[in-house]
Amino acid sequence: MFLDCAQLIAGNEPRLSNGMAVTDVDGDGAFEIVVTGYGTNNLVLKWDGKQLRDVADPVLADASRMALAVAAADVDGDGREEIYVVNTDCGNESDETCDRLFAGFGNRWMDLLSQSENAAVANRLPGRSVAVLDRAGRGRYGFLLASDGAPFRLYELGRRGRLVDAAEEAGLDLIGSGRGLVCLPLLSDRMDVFAANEGGPNFLFRNLGDGTFEEIAEERGVTDSRFAGRGVAALDADGDGRMDLAVGHWDGPQRLYLQRSGGGFVDVADAEMSMPARVSSVIAADFDNDGHEELFFNVCGGPNRLFAWRHGQWTEIDLGDATEERGFGTGAVVADIDGDGRLELLIAHGDVAEQPLTLYRTAPNDNAWLRVQPLTPYGAPARGALVTCIADGRRQTRAVCAGSGYLCQMEPVAHFGLGDARAVERVEVRWPDGMEAIIEAPPLGRVLTVPHPPE
């Protein structure tokens, strides 16, 4: 499936890397990839037409911190995404804060958590994962932080322009060893939350529509408390229009939870897919544009695995160069880095040893494609929106990524491979506030930007 193209990463030396997030760092309309560094600087990889080059300024580089997870979203409604970085070197008395929340002001970046007015809520406990959540559908996001043995936290911008922890108010402040996080309209019309935990039951929070949540993992059959949860990906695995969950475990069986009409979930992973491995990240994406998403399991210290929908069932297929039998994978993201309509796969390494980043793409083919980017009322990426593409009478649904894999966040675009289809009947977009838009007969082979409908 994949061809090695790591030579396209300039200055790609071995390093300890962890999480990655795809966001427009410099505000030029193109996406960059933020790569966290563990005891080394964070990177901001930008495509210059020939290579990915690091363009991180000293503030974002934040050299020598022990960074793990990263996610981006528009917190203040200025149309530009802020960047939250989870650091693990907490407890150092010389540091006033542990995590970073970077906000851009023109070409200048500032850490909001280090400001005196936010000192009272700054996280000083070792976090593990972060995703973004627009719980009320206002177009302004909060950062949902999963810590290790501590209550979940939800950082939002309060009325006075200060950061507040709204987790207790929202009913999200449960204690868990949080790992993978996904936020999307999974059960309700607003953004719900699934959290894979380590050494305890998973959490499934249903949005009640008033900005609060109820935890219903046991009721819906996804607690799975015996195994160490890691990566999570949301996808419509059986084409019924309901979003399902692929969950990876560290030294445990992998799960593919299909959502049934009553709202419960059933694990349908067969013996091949569920084979135990040290899974770090899980990604659902249509790499070959055949019209069906593949499931990629990033494995630390063993061969990666890829499953494709073939002949009515999930089948393991050859990864090609991306097998990485000796790779210490920590995180992985997908994005159309060079704008050719095919997704690239970028993998970070460093769990136990320094390794360079790896980059893969698929061989060119004639399959059609369409990419859809919904925007918030403020013009920022509408993370958590649901997008459905109808072509040749078949419906495909994607959730714009708000946090996934493990430690990582994908590009804020719904990518659709269309196979041999030569026309799209329509695209349907539903925002986290319930607003909807329908685009009839959009052209293929382009990025379709969809503004939020006027009230």
Short mmCIF file of C-alpha atoms in Angstrom, two decimals:
data_model
loop_
_atom_site.label_atom_id
_atom_site.label_comp_id
_atom_site.label_asym_id
_atom_site.label_seq_id
_atom_site.Cartn_x
_atom_site.Cartn_y
_atom_site.Cartn_z
CA MET A 1 0.00 0.00 0.00
CA PHE A 2 2.57 2.59 1.12
CA LEU A 3 5.77 3.96 -0.39
CA ASP A 4 8.52 5.48 1.77
CA CYS A 5 9.05 9.19 1.07
CA ALA A 6 10.78 10.25 4.29
CA GLN A 7 13.41 12.00 2.15
CA LEU A 8 10.82 14.77 1.80
CA ILE A 9 11.36 15.74 5.46
CA ALA A 10 14.30 18.16 5.64
CA GLY A 11 16.79 17.68 8.49
CA ASN A 12 15.02 14.54 9.69
CA GLU A 13 17.34 13.40 12.47
CA PRO A 14 16.58 10.73 15.12
CA ARG A 15 14.68 12.24 18.05
CA LEU A 16 12.10 11.45 20.72
CA SER A 17 8.78 12.51 19.22
CA ASN A 18 5.25 11.85 20.44
CA GLY A 19 2.03 13.59 19.43
CA MET A 20 1.17 15.50 16.27
CA ALA A 21 -1.60 17.87 15.21
CA VAL A 22 -2.49 19.27 11.78
CA THR A 23 -3.46 22.96 11.85
CA ASP A 24 -2.81 26.25 10.08
CA VAL A 25 -0.06 27.62 12.30
CA ASP A 26 0.93 30.69 10.30
CA GLY A 27 -2.52 31.71 9.05
CA ASP A 28 -1.73 31.41 5.34
CA GLY A 29 -4.59 28.99 4.61
CA ALA A 30 -2.36 25.89 4.34
CA PHE A 31 -1.93 23.32 7.08
CA GLU A 32 1.26 22.64 8.99
CA ILE A 33 2.02 19.68 11.27
CA VAL A 34 3.01 20.33 14.88
CA VAL A 35 5.22 17.52 16.24
CA THR A 36 5.89 17.40 19.97
CA GLY A 37 9.38 16.71 21.28
CA TYR A 38 10.26 14.80 24.44
CA GLY A 39 13.28 16.57 25.86
CA THR A 40 13.82 18.34 22.56
CA ASN A 41 12.09 21.10 20.63
CA ASN A 42 8.63 20.89 19.11
CA LEU A 43 8.54 21.06 15.32
CA VAL A 44 6.22 22.88 12.94
CA LEU A 45 6.55 21.11 9.58
CA LYS A 46 5.52 23.18 6.56
CA TRP A 47 5.35 22.02 2.93
CA ASP A 48 7.36 24.43 0.76
CA GLY A 49 6.48 22.76 -2.55
CA LYS A 50 9.37 20.31 -2.38
CA GLN A 51 9.93 19.33 1.26
CA LEU A 52 8.55 19.52 4.76
CA ARG A 53 10.67 22.02 6.68
CA ASP A 54 10.63 23.01 10.33
CA VAL A 55 9.45 26.62 10.71
CA ALA A 56 8.73 26.67 14.47
CA ASP A 57 9.57 29.92 16.21
CA PRO A 58 11.28 29.71 19.64
CA VAL A 59 8.01 30.07 21.56
CA LEU A 60 6.31 27.14 19.81
CA ALA A 61 9.53 25.11 19.77
CA ASP A 62 9.58 25.34 23.59
CA ALA A 63 12.89 23.50 23.65
CA SER A 64 13.65 20.73 26.13
CA ARG A 65 10.13 20.27 27.54
CA MET A 66 8.77 16.73 27.88
CA ALA A 67 5.87 17.11 25.44
CA LEU A 68 3.38 14.35 24.70
CA ALA A 69 0.01 15.27 23.19
CA VAL A 70 -1.14 18.22 21.10
CA ALA A 71 -4.42 19.51 19.68
CA ALA A 72 -5.64 22.72 18.03
CA ALA A 73 -8.93 24.63 17.95
CA ASP A 74 -10.32 28.15 18.01
CA VAL A 75 -10.96 28.98 21.67
CA ASP A 76 -11.58 32.73 21.47
CA GLY A 77 -13.56 33.03 18.23
CA ASP A 78 -10.92 34.99 16.31
CA GLY A 79 -10.94 32.50 13.41
CA ARG A 80 -7.48 31.17 14.23
CA GLU A 81 -6.76 27.94 16.08
CA GLU A 82 -4.92 27.93 19.38
CA ILE A 83 -2.56 25.04 20.16
CA TYR A 84 -2.58 23.04 23.42
CA VAL A 85 0.55 21.01 24.24
CA VAL A 86 0.51 18.44 27.06
CA ASN A 87 3.84 18.24 28.91
CA THR A 88 4.79 15.58 31.44
CA ASP A 89 7.69 17.32 33.23
CA CYS A 90 5.43 18.59 36.00
CA GLY A 91 6.39 19.10 39.61
CA ASN A 92 9.43 21.22 38.76
CA GLU A 93 9.30 24.06 41.27
CA SER A 94 11.04 26.42 38.86
CA ASP A 95 8.10 26.13 36.43
CA GLU A 96 4.92 28.01 37.15
CA THR A 97 2.99 25.84 34.69
CA CYS A 98 3.35 22.49 33.02
CA ASP A 99 1.19 22.47 29.90
CA ARG A 100 1.15 25.16 27.22
CA LEU A 101 -1.77 26.84 25.48
CA PHE A 102 -0.28 28.83 22.62
CA ALA A 103 -2.28 31.68 21.07
CA GLY A 104 -1.17 33.52 17.97
CA PHE A 105 -1.26 37.32 17.69
CA GLY A 106 -0.07 38.15 14.20
CA ASN A 107 3.39 36.61 13.96
CA ARG A 108 3.79 36.46 17.73
CA TRP A 109 2.87 33.51 19.95
CA MET A 110 2.03 33.59 23.65
CA ASP A 111 1.40 30.88 26.24
CA LEU A 112 -1.94 31.75 27.84
CA LEU A 113 -1.43 29.32 30.72
CA SER A 114 1.67 31.20 31.87
CA GLN A 115 -0.25 34.47 32.23
CA SER A 116 -0.90 35.55 35.82
CA GLU A 117 -4.67 35.72 35.34
CA ASN A 118 -4.73 32.02 34.38
CA ALA A 119 -2.33 30.75 37.05
CA ALA A 120 -5.09 29.37 39.25
CA VAL A 121 -6.33 26.89 36.65
CA ALA A 122 -3.06 25.95 34.91
CA ASN A 123 -2.48 22.21 34.85
CA ARG A 124 0.48 20.98 36.89
CA LEU A 125 -0.28 17.27 36.76
CA PRO A 126 1.05 14.81 34.19
CA GLY A 127 -1.50 14.74 31.37
CA ARG A 128 -1.76 12.07 28.73
CA SER A 129 -4.06 13.23 25.94
CA VAL A 130 -6.01 16.24 24.71
CA ALA A 131 -8.93 16.79 22.32
CA VAL A 132 -11.22 19.72 21.56
CA LEU A 133 -14.88 20.07 22.42
CA ASP A 134 -17.58 22.58 21.46
CA ARG A 135 -20.05 21.36 24.04
CA ALA A 136 -22.69 24.06 23.48
CA GLY A 137 -22.35 24.45 19.71
CA ARG A 138 -21.17 28.08 19.90
CA GLY A 139 -18.28 27.72 17.48
CA ARG A 140 -15.81 28.24 20.33
CA TYR A 141 -13.95 25.21 21.60
CA GLY A 142 -12.52 24.03 24.88
CA PHE A 143 -9.55 21.74 25.35
CA LEU A 144 -10.48 18.46 27.05
CA LEU A 145 -7.50 17.13 28.98
CA ALA A 146 -7.17 13.51 30.10
CA SER A 147 -4.70 13.05 32.96
CA ASP A 148 -3.23 9.96 34.59
CA GLY A 149 -5.23 9.21 37.71
CA ALA A 150 -6.71 12.71 38.00
CA PRO A 151 -10.03 14.31 37.02
CA PHE A 152 -10.54 15.25 33.40
CA ARG A 153 -10.27 18.99 32.79
CA LEU A 154 -11.99 21.22 30.22
CA TYR A 155 -10.30 24.54 29.51
CA GLU A 156 -12.60 27.18 28.07
CA LEU A 157 -12.40 30.94 27.77
CA GLY A 158 -14.66 32.55 30.37
CA ARG A 159 -16.70 35.71 30.13
CA ARG A 160 -13.87 37.87 31.43
CA GLY A 161 -11.39 36.53 28.91
CA ARG A 162 -9.77 34.22 31.44
CA LEU A 163 -9.38 30.47 31.17
CA VAL A 164 -11.68 28.39 33.33
CA ASP A 165 -11.88 24.68 34.04
CA ALA A 166 -15.46 23.83 33.07
CA ALA A 167 -15.18 20.05 33.52
CA GLU A 168 -17.16 19.94 36.77
CA GLU A 169 -19.89 22.19 35.39
CA ALA A 170 -20.14 19.98 32.30
CA GLY A 171 -20.11 16.70 34.23
CA LEU A 172 -16.82 15.58 32.66
CA ASP A 173 -14.60 15.68 35.77
CA LEU A 174 -14.35 11.93 36.33
CA ILE A 175 -11.05 10.43 37.48
CA GLY A 176 -9.39 8.10 35.01
CA SER A 177 -6.12 7.15 33.39
CA GLY A 178 -7.13 8.81 30.15
CA ARG A 179 -5.50 7.92 26.85
CA GLY A 180 -7.34 8.13 23.51
CA LEU A 181 -10.05 10.78 23.12
CA VAL A 182 -12.63 11.42 20.39
CA CYS A 183 -15.26 14.17 20.39
CA LEU A 184 -18.01 14.14 17.78
CA PRO A 185 -21.81 13.74 17.41
CA LEU A 186 -21.63 10.04 18.23
CA LEU A 187 -24.92 9.57 20.11
CA SER A 188 -26.57 13.00 20.05
CA ASP A 189 -26.84 15.96 17.68
CA ARG A 190 -24.05 17.73 19.62
CA MET A 191 -20.48 16.69 20.38
CA ASP A 192 -20.25 13.60 22.61
CA VAL A 193 -17.03 12.20 24.11
CA PHE A 194 -15.48 8.73 24.15
CA ALA A 195 -12.39 8.27 26.33
CA ALA A 196 -10.25 5.15 26.28
CA ASN A 197 -8.74 4.60 29.73
CA GLU A 198 -5.85 2.51 30.98
CA GLY A 199 -6.38 0.23 33.94
CA GLY A 200 -10.06 1.07 34.32
CA PRO A 201 -13.35 1.35 32.44
CA ASN A 202 -13.67 3.59 29.41
CA PHE A 203 -15.92 6.65 29.53
CA LEU A 204 -18.73 7.49 27.12
CA PHE A 205 -20.23 10.94 27.71
CA ARG A 206 -23.51 11.80 25.99
CA ASN A 207 -24.20 15.48 25.40
CA LEU A 208 -27.55 16.41 26.96
CA GLY A 209 -27.92 19.48 24.75
CA ASP A 210 -27.52 22.05 27.52
CA GLY A 211 -23.72 21.93 27.77
CA THR A 212 -23.71 19.05 30.29
CA PHE A 213 -23.01 15.36 29.85
CA GLU A 214 -23.98 12.01 31.32
CA GLU A 215 -21.62 9.02 31.44
CA ILE A 216 -23.19 5.89 29.89
CA ALA A 217 -20.30 3.59 28.86
CA GLU A 218 -21.60 0.59 30.79
CA GLU A 219 -25.13 1.05 29.48
CA ARG A 220 -23.84 1.15 25.88
CA GLY A 221 -21.34 -1.73 26.20
CA VAL A 222 -17.96 0.00 25.80
CA THR A 223 -16.44 -0.03 29.32
CA ASP A 224 -13.84 -2.74 28.47
CA SER A 225 -12.11 -2.24 31.83
CA ARG A 226 -9.60 -5.13 31.69
CA PHE A 227 -7.27 -3.68 29.05
CA ALA A 228 -5.07 -0.63 28.59
CA GLY A 229 -6.80 1.61 26.07
CA ARG A 230 -4.69 3.70 23.70
CA GLY A 231 -5.67 4.86 20.23
CA VAL A 232 -9.23 5.57 19.09
CA ALA A 233 -10.71 6.39 15.69
CA ALA A 234 -14.33 7.18 14.80
CA LEU A 235 -15.71 5.93 11.47
CA ASP A 236 -18.84 4.58 9.84
CA ALA A 237 -17.42 1.06 9.59
CA ASP A 238 -20.53 -0.63 8.19
CA GLY A 239 -22.02 2.14 6.07
CA ASP A 240 -25.26 2.49 8.04
CA GLY A 241 -24.82 6.22 8.71
CA ARG A 242 -24.02 5.74 12.40
CA MET A 243 -20.50 6.43 13.66
CA ASP A 244 -18.58 3.50 15.12
CA LEU A 245 -15.38 3.21 17.18
CA ALA A 246 -12.09 1.42 16.52
CA VAL A 247 -10.11 1.12 19.77
CA GLY A 248 -6.50 0.00 20.10
CA HIS A 249 -4.97 -1.44 23.27
CA TRP A 250 -1.49 -1.78 24.67
CA ASP A 251 -0.86 -5.54 24.88
CA GLY A 252 -4.57 -6.24 24.59
CA PRO A 253 -7.13 -7.12 21.92
CA GLN A 254 -8.21 -4.48 19.42
CA ARG A 255 -11.90 -3.58 19.22
CA LEU A 256 -14.23 -2.53 16.43
CA TYR A 257 -17.41 -1.32 18.10
CA LEU A 258 -20.36 -1.03 15.72
CA GLN A 259 -23.20 1.20 16.89
CA ARG A 260 -26.60 -0.45 16.64
CA SER A 261 -29.92 1.28 16.04
CA GLY A 262 -30.73 1.35 19.76
CA GLY A 263 -27.50 3.16 20.58
CA GLY A 264 -25.59 0.20 22.02
CA PHE A 265 -22.23 -0.96 20.68
CA VAL A 266 -21.11 -4.47 19.70
CA ASP A 267 -17.50 -5.51 19.16
CA VAL A 268 -17.21 -7.21 15.76
CA ALA A 269 -13.41 -7.41 15.46
CA ASP A 270 -12.51 -10.91 14.28
CA ALA A 271 -9.54 -12.94 15.49
CA GLU A 272 -7.25 -11.36 12.91
CA MET A 273 -8.09 -7.75 13.73
CA SER A 274 -8.25 -8.26 17.50
CA MET A 275 -4.80 -9.85 17.72
CA PRO A 276 -3.02 -8.26 20.75
CA ALA A 277 -0.24 -5.78 20.04
CA ARG A 278 1.24 -2.64 21.58
CA VAL A 279 -0.96 -0.24 19.66
CA SER A 280 -0.25 3.47 20.06
CA SER A 281 -2.48 5.15 17.48
CA VAL A 282 -5.46 4.15 15.37
CA ILE A 283 -6.35 5.98 12.15
CA ALA A 284 -9.35 5.61 9.85
CA ALA A 285 -8.70 7.10 6.40
CA ASP A 286 -9.18 6.32 2.71
CA PHE A 287 -5.54 6.20 1.67
CA ASP A 288 -6.11 4.79 -1.84
CA ASN A 289 -9.29 6.81 -2.60
CA ASP A 290 -11.27 3.67 -3.41
CA GLY A 291 -14.31 4.92 -1.51
CA HIS A 292 -13.72 2.87 1.65
CA GLU A 293 -11.70 3.91 4.68
CA GLU A 294 -8.81 1.75 5.82
CA LEU A 295 -7.93 1.13 9.49
CA PHE A 296 -4.29 1.70 10.41
CA PHE A 297 -2.91 0.42 13.72
CA ASN A 298 0.40 2.01 14.70
CA VAL A 299 2.31 -0.55 16.78
CA CYS A 300 5.26 0.18 19.06
CA GLY A 301 8.08 -2.33 18.76
CA GLY A 302 6.34 -4.53 16.21
CA PRO A 303 4.91 -4.43 12.68
CA ASN A 304 2.17 -1.90 11.99
CA ARG A 305 -1.11 -3.29 10.66
CA LEU A 306 -3.59 -2.14 8.01
CA PHE A 307 -7.12 -3.40 7.41
CA ALA A 308 -9.20 -2.65 4.32
CA TRP A 309 -12.81 -3.32 3.34
CA ARG A 310 -12.57 -6.09 0.78
CA HIS A 311 -15.39 -8.31 -0.50
CA GLY A 312 -17.75 -7.32 2.29
CA GLN A 313 -15.38 -7.77 5.21
CA TRP A 314 -12.38 -6.25 6.96
CA THR A 315 -9.20 -7.88 5.68
CA GLU A 316 -5.58 -7.30 6.67
CA ILE A 317 -3.53 -6.10 3.71
CA ASP A 318 0.14 -5.49 3.03
CA LEU A 319 1.41 -2.15 4.32
CA GLY A 320 4.41 -2.09 2.02
CA ASP A 321 7.13 0.23 3.29
CA ALA A 322 5.07 1.36 6.30
CA THR A 323 5.29 -1.99 8.11
CA GLU A 324 8.09 -0.69 10.36
CA GLU A 325 8.79 -3.93 12.23
CA ARG A 326 11.39 -2.20 14.40
CA GLY A 327 9.63 1.13 14.76
CA PHE A 328 8.89 2.59 18.20
CA GLY A 329 5.75 4.37 17.05
CA THR A 330 4.18 6.88 19.41
CA GLY A 331 1.78 8.82 17.20
CA ALA A 332 0.55 9.09 13.63
CA VAL A 333 -1.47 11.56 11.55
CA VAL A 334 -2.82 11.81 8.02
CA ALA A 335 -3.06 14.89 5.82
CA ASP A 336 -2.91 15.82 2.16
CA ILE A 337 0.44 17.52 2.59
CA ASP A 338 1.14 18.39 -1.06
CA GLY A 339 -2.42 19.06 -2.27
CA ASP A 340 -2.61 16.23 -4.78
CA GLY A 341 -5.79 14.68 -3.34
CA ARG A 342 -4.00 11.69 -1.79
CA LEU A 343 -3.41 11.37 1.94
CA GLU A 344 0.09 11.09 3.34
CA LEU A 345 0.83 9.16 6.55
CA LEU A 346 3.32 10.66 9.01
CA ILE A 347 4.53 8.57 11.97
CA ALA A 348 6.38 9.80 15.07
CA HIS A 349 8.69 7.57 17.09
CA GLY A 350 10.47 7.66 20.40
CA ASP A 351 8.84 5.46 23.02
CA VAL A 352 12.13 3.83 24.03
CA ALA A 353 14.72 5.13 21.57
CA GLU A 354 15.35 8.05 19.26
CA GLN A 355 14.16 7.49 15.69
CA PRO A 356 13.47 9.86 12.79
CA LEU A 357 9.98 10.67 11.58
CA THR A 358 8.69 8.54 8.72
CA LEU A 359 6.46 9.68 5.85
CA TYR A 360 4.50 7.49 3.43
CA ARG A 361 2.20 7.94 0.46
CA THR A 362 0.34 5.56 -1.81
CA ALA A 363 1.07 5.00 -5.47
CA PRO A 364 -0.81 7.30 -7.89
CA ASN A 365 -4.13 6.03 -9.20
CA ASP A 366 -7.14 7.31 -11.16
CA ASN A 367 -9.61 7.21 -8.27
CA ALA A 368 -11.67 10.36 -7.82
CA TRP A 369 -11.75 12.37 -4.59
CA LEU A 370 -13.36 15.30 -2.82
CA ARG A 371 -12.25 17.12 0.34
CA VAL A 372 -14.70 19.12 2.45
CA GLN A 373 -13.69 21.74 5.02
CA PRO A 374 -16.56 23.14 7.11
CA LEU A 375 -15.94 26.40 8.98
CA THR A 376 -17.27 27.80 12.25
CA PRO A 377 -19.23 31.09 12.34
CA TYR A 378 -15.83 32.72 13.02
CA GLY A 379 -14.12 31.16 9.99
CA ALA A 380 -12.04 28.58 11.87
CA PRO A 381 -12.10 24.83 11.13
CA ALA A 382 -15.35 23.30 12.42
CA ARG A 383 -13.87 20.36 14.27
CA GLY A 384 -16.53 17.84 15.25
CA ALA A 385 -18.78 18.58 12.26
CA LEU A 386 -20.27 15.60 10.41
CA VAL A 387 -19.96 15.51 6.62
CA THR A 388 -21.77 13.09 4.32
CA CYS A 389 -20.93 12.63 0.65
CA ILE A 390 -23.40 10.90 -1.69
CA ALA A 391 -22.03 9.53 -4.96
CA ASP A 392 -23.42 6.77 -7.17
CA GLY A 393 -26.21 6.35 -4.62
CA ARG A 394 -23.76 5.48 -1.81
CA ARG A 395 -23.37 7.52 1.36
CA GLN A 396 -20.04 8.07 3.10
CA THR A 397 -19.83 9.91 6.43
CA ARG A 398 -16.81 11.50 8.09
CA ALA A 399 -16.35 13.42 11.33
CA VAL A 400 -13.97 16.39 11.12
CA CYS A 401 -11.27 15.40 13.60
CA ALA A 402 -11.34 16.99 17.04
CA GLY A 403 -8.79 14.60 18.56
CA SER A 404 -8.03 11.01 17.74
CA GLY A 405 -5.36 8.37 17.43
CA TYR A 406 -3.50 8.74 20.73
CA LEU A 407 -1.66 12.00 21.48
CA CYS A 408 -2.64 13.19 17.98
CA GLN A 409 -5.18 15.18 15.98
CA MET A 410 -5.78 14.79 12.25
CA GLU A 411 -6.36 17.50 9.66
CA PRO A 412 -9.70 19.38 9.99
CA VAL A 413 -10.95 18.16 6.61
CA ALA A 414 -13.40 15.42 5.63
CA HIS A 415 -11.55 13.46 2.94
CA PHE A 416 -13.58 11.29 0.57
CA GLY A 417 -12.16 8.83 -1.89
CA LEU A 418 -14.71 8.16 -4.63
CA GLY A 419 -13.26 5.27 -6.60
CA ASP A 420 -14.49 5.30 -10.20
CA ALA A 421 -17.37 7.70 -9.50
CA ARG A 422 -17.35 10.67 -11.85
CA ALA A 423 -19.94 12.83 -10.13
CA VAL A 424 -21.12 13.62 -6.59
CA GLU A 425 -24.85 14.01 -6.10
CA ARG A 426 -24.56 16.16 -2.98
CA VAL A 427 -22.65 16.90 0.20
CA GLU A 428 -24.39 17.32 3.56
CA VAL A 429 -22.72 19.14 6.46
CA ARG A 430 -24.00 19.20 10.03
CA TRP A 431 -22.28 21.48 12.54
CA PRO A 432 -22.02 20.85 16.31
CA ASP A 433 -24.83 23.39 16.86
CA GLY A 434 -27.22 21.36 14.68
CA MET A 435 -27.12 23.73 11.70
CA GLU A 436 -27.05 21.99 8.32
CA ALA A 437 -26.07 22.80 4.76
CA ILE A 438 -26.52 20.89 1.51
CA ILE A 439 -24.28 21.43 -1.51
CA GLU A 440 -25.69 19.98 -4.71
CA ALA A 441 -23.40 18.45 -7.35
CA PRO A 442 -20.04 19.85 -6.17
CA PRO A 443 -17.11 19.39 -8.57
CA LEU A 444 -14.64 16.58 -7.93
CA GLY A 445 -10.94 16.87 -7.28
CA ARG A 446 -11.02 19.97 -5.11
CA VAL A 447 -11.26 21.22 -1.53
CA LEU A 448 -14.80 22.39 -0.89
CA THR A 449 -14.87 25.06 1.84
CA VAL A 450 -18.29 25.35 3.47
CA PRO A 451 -18.98 28.45 5.60
CA HIS A 452 -21.31 28.18 8.58
CA PRO A 453 -24.86 29.06 7.49
CA PRO A 454 -26.14 32.45 8.65
CA GLU A 455 -28.52 32.33 11.56
#
